[in-house]
Tab-separated table of C-alpha atoms in Angstrom:
chain	number	residue	atom	x	y	z
A	1287	VAL	CA	75.596	116.728	106.893
A	1288	CYS	CA	78.292	118.687	105.126
A	1289	ALA	CA	77.967	122.473	105.315
A	1290	ALA	CA	78.538	122.803	101.576
A	1291	SER	CA	75.751	120.374	100.707
A	1292	ALA	CA	73.357	122.074	103.135
A	1293	PHE	CA	73.670	125.379	101.264
A	1294	SER	CA	70.884	125.667	98.724
A	1295	GLY	CA	70.652	129.436	98.261
A	1296	PRO	CA	71.977	131.533	95.385
A	1297	ARG	CA	75.711	131.830	94.866
A	1298	TRP	CA	77.334	134.457	97.063
A	1299	MET	CA	78.154	137.608	95.124
A	1300	PRO	CA	81.140	139.516	96.544
A	1301	LEU	CA	80.315	142.592	94.476
A	1302	GLN	CA	76.972	142.881	96.286
A	1303	ALA	CA	78.556	142.218	99.673
A	1304	GLY	CA	80.812	145.279	99.411
A	1305	GLY	CA	78.016	147.795	99.512
A	1306	ASP	CA	78.715	151.494	99.299
A	1307	ALA	CA	80.902	151.908	102.389
A	1308	PRO	CA	84.460	153.016	101.622
A	1309	ILE	CA	87.165	150.504	102.536
A	1310	SER	CA	88.992	153.013	104.745
A	1311	THR	CA	85.909	153.504	106.931
A	1312	ILE	CA	85.387	149.769	107.346
A	1313	THR	CA	89.023	148.993	108.142
A	1314	THR	CA	89.413	151.920	110.527
A	1315	SER	CA	86.372	150.991	112.583
A	1316	ARG	CA	87.387	147.312	112.610
A	1317	PHE	CA	90.936	148.221	113.687
A	1318	ARG	CA	89.629	150.378	116.537
A	1319	LYS	CA	87.200	147.697	117.743
A	1320	LEU	CA	89.820	144.951	117.799
A	1321	THR	CA	92.535	147.037	119.420
A	1322	ALA	CA	90.051	148.261	122.021
A	1323	ARG	CA	89.431	144.611	122.902
A	1324	GLY	CA	93.125	144.243	123.611
A	1325	LYS	CA	94.391	142.643	120.409
A	1326	HIS	CA	97.935	143.555	119.408
A	1327	ALA	CA	98.039	146.095	116.559
A	1328	ASN	CA	100.190	143.864	114.318
A	1329	VAL	CA	97.741	140.971	114.722
A	1330	VAL	CA	94.821	143.248	113.854
A	1331	VAL	CA	96.541	144.622	110.748
A	1332	THR	CA	97.340	141.094	109.554
A	1333	ALA	CA	93.759	139.936	110.145
A	1334	ILE	CA	92.298	142.879	108.225
A	1335	ALA	CA	94.783	142.379	105.370
A	1336	ARG	CA	93.844	138.695	105.108
A	1337	GLU	CA	90.160	139.594	105.057
A	1338	MET	CA	90.669	142.162	102.302
A	1339	LEU	CA	92.775	139.725	100.272
A	1340	ALA	CA	90.088	137.038	100.548
A	1341	PHE	CA	87.469	139.555	99.446
A	1342	MET	CA	89.549	140.587	96.410
A	1343	TRP	CA	90.162	136.918	95.562
A	1344	ALA	CA	86.399	136.238	95.647
A	1345	ILE	CA	85.767	139.157	93.292
A	1346	ALA	CA	88.537	137.969	90.956
A	1347	LYS	CA	86.958	134.512	90.830
A	1348	GLU	CA	83.651	136.042	89.691
A	1349	VAL	CA	85.118	138.144	86.866
A	1350	PRO	CA	85.668	136.139	83.665
A	1351	ILE	CA	89.150	136.116	82.144
A	1352	ALA	CA	89.269	137.936	78.793
A	1353	ALA	CA	90.834	135.783	76.105
């Protein structure tokens, strides 16, 4: 069974997933957790940047293009 075909719920809404927490609070706590586990700081920064970019891409896909 393919994971995509098994999903039958409503479409994921990135605008709802963001919540009210400021980005700086989320990234700071995530950075501290990962570096405390022994991850290299550059690897952590890259991982967080990729996550944020994917989140922004998902939001951009939801917003219709004005013609």
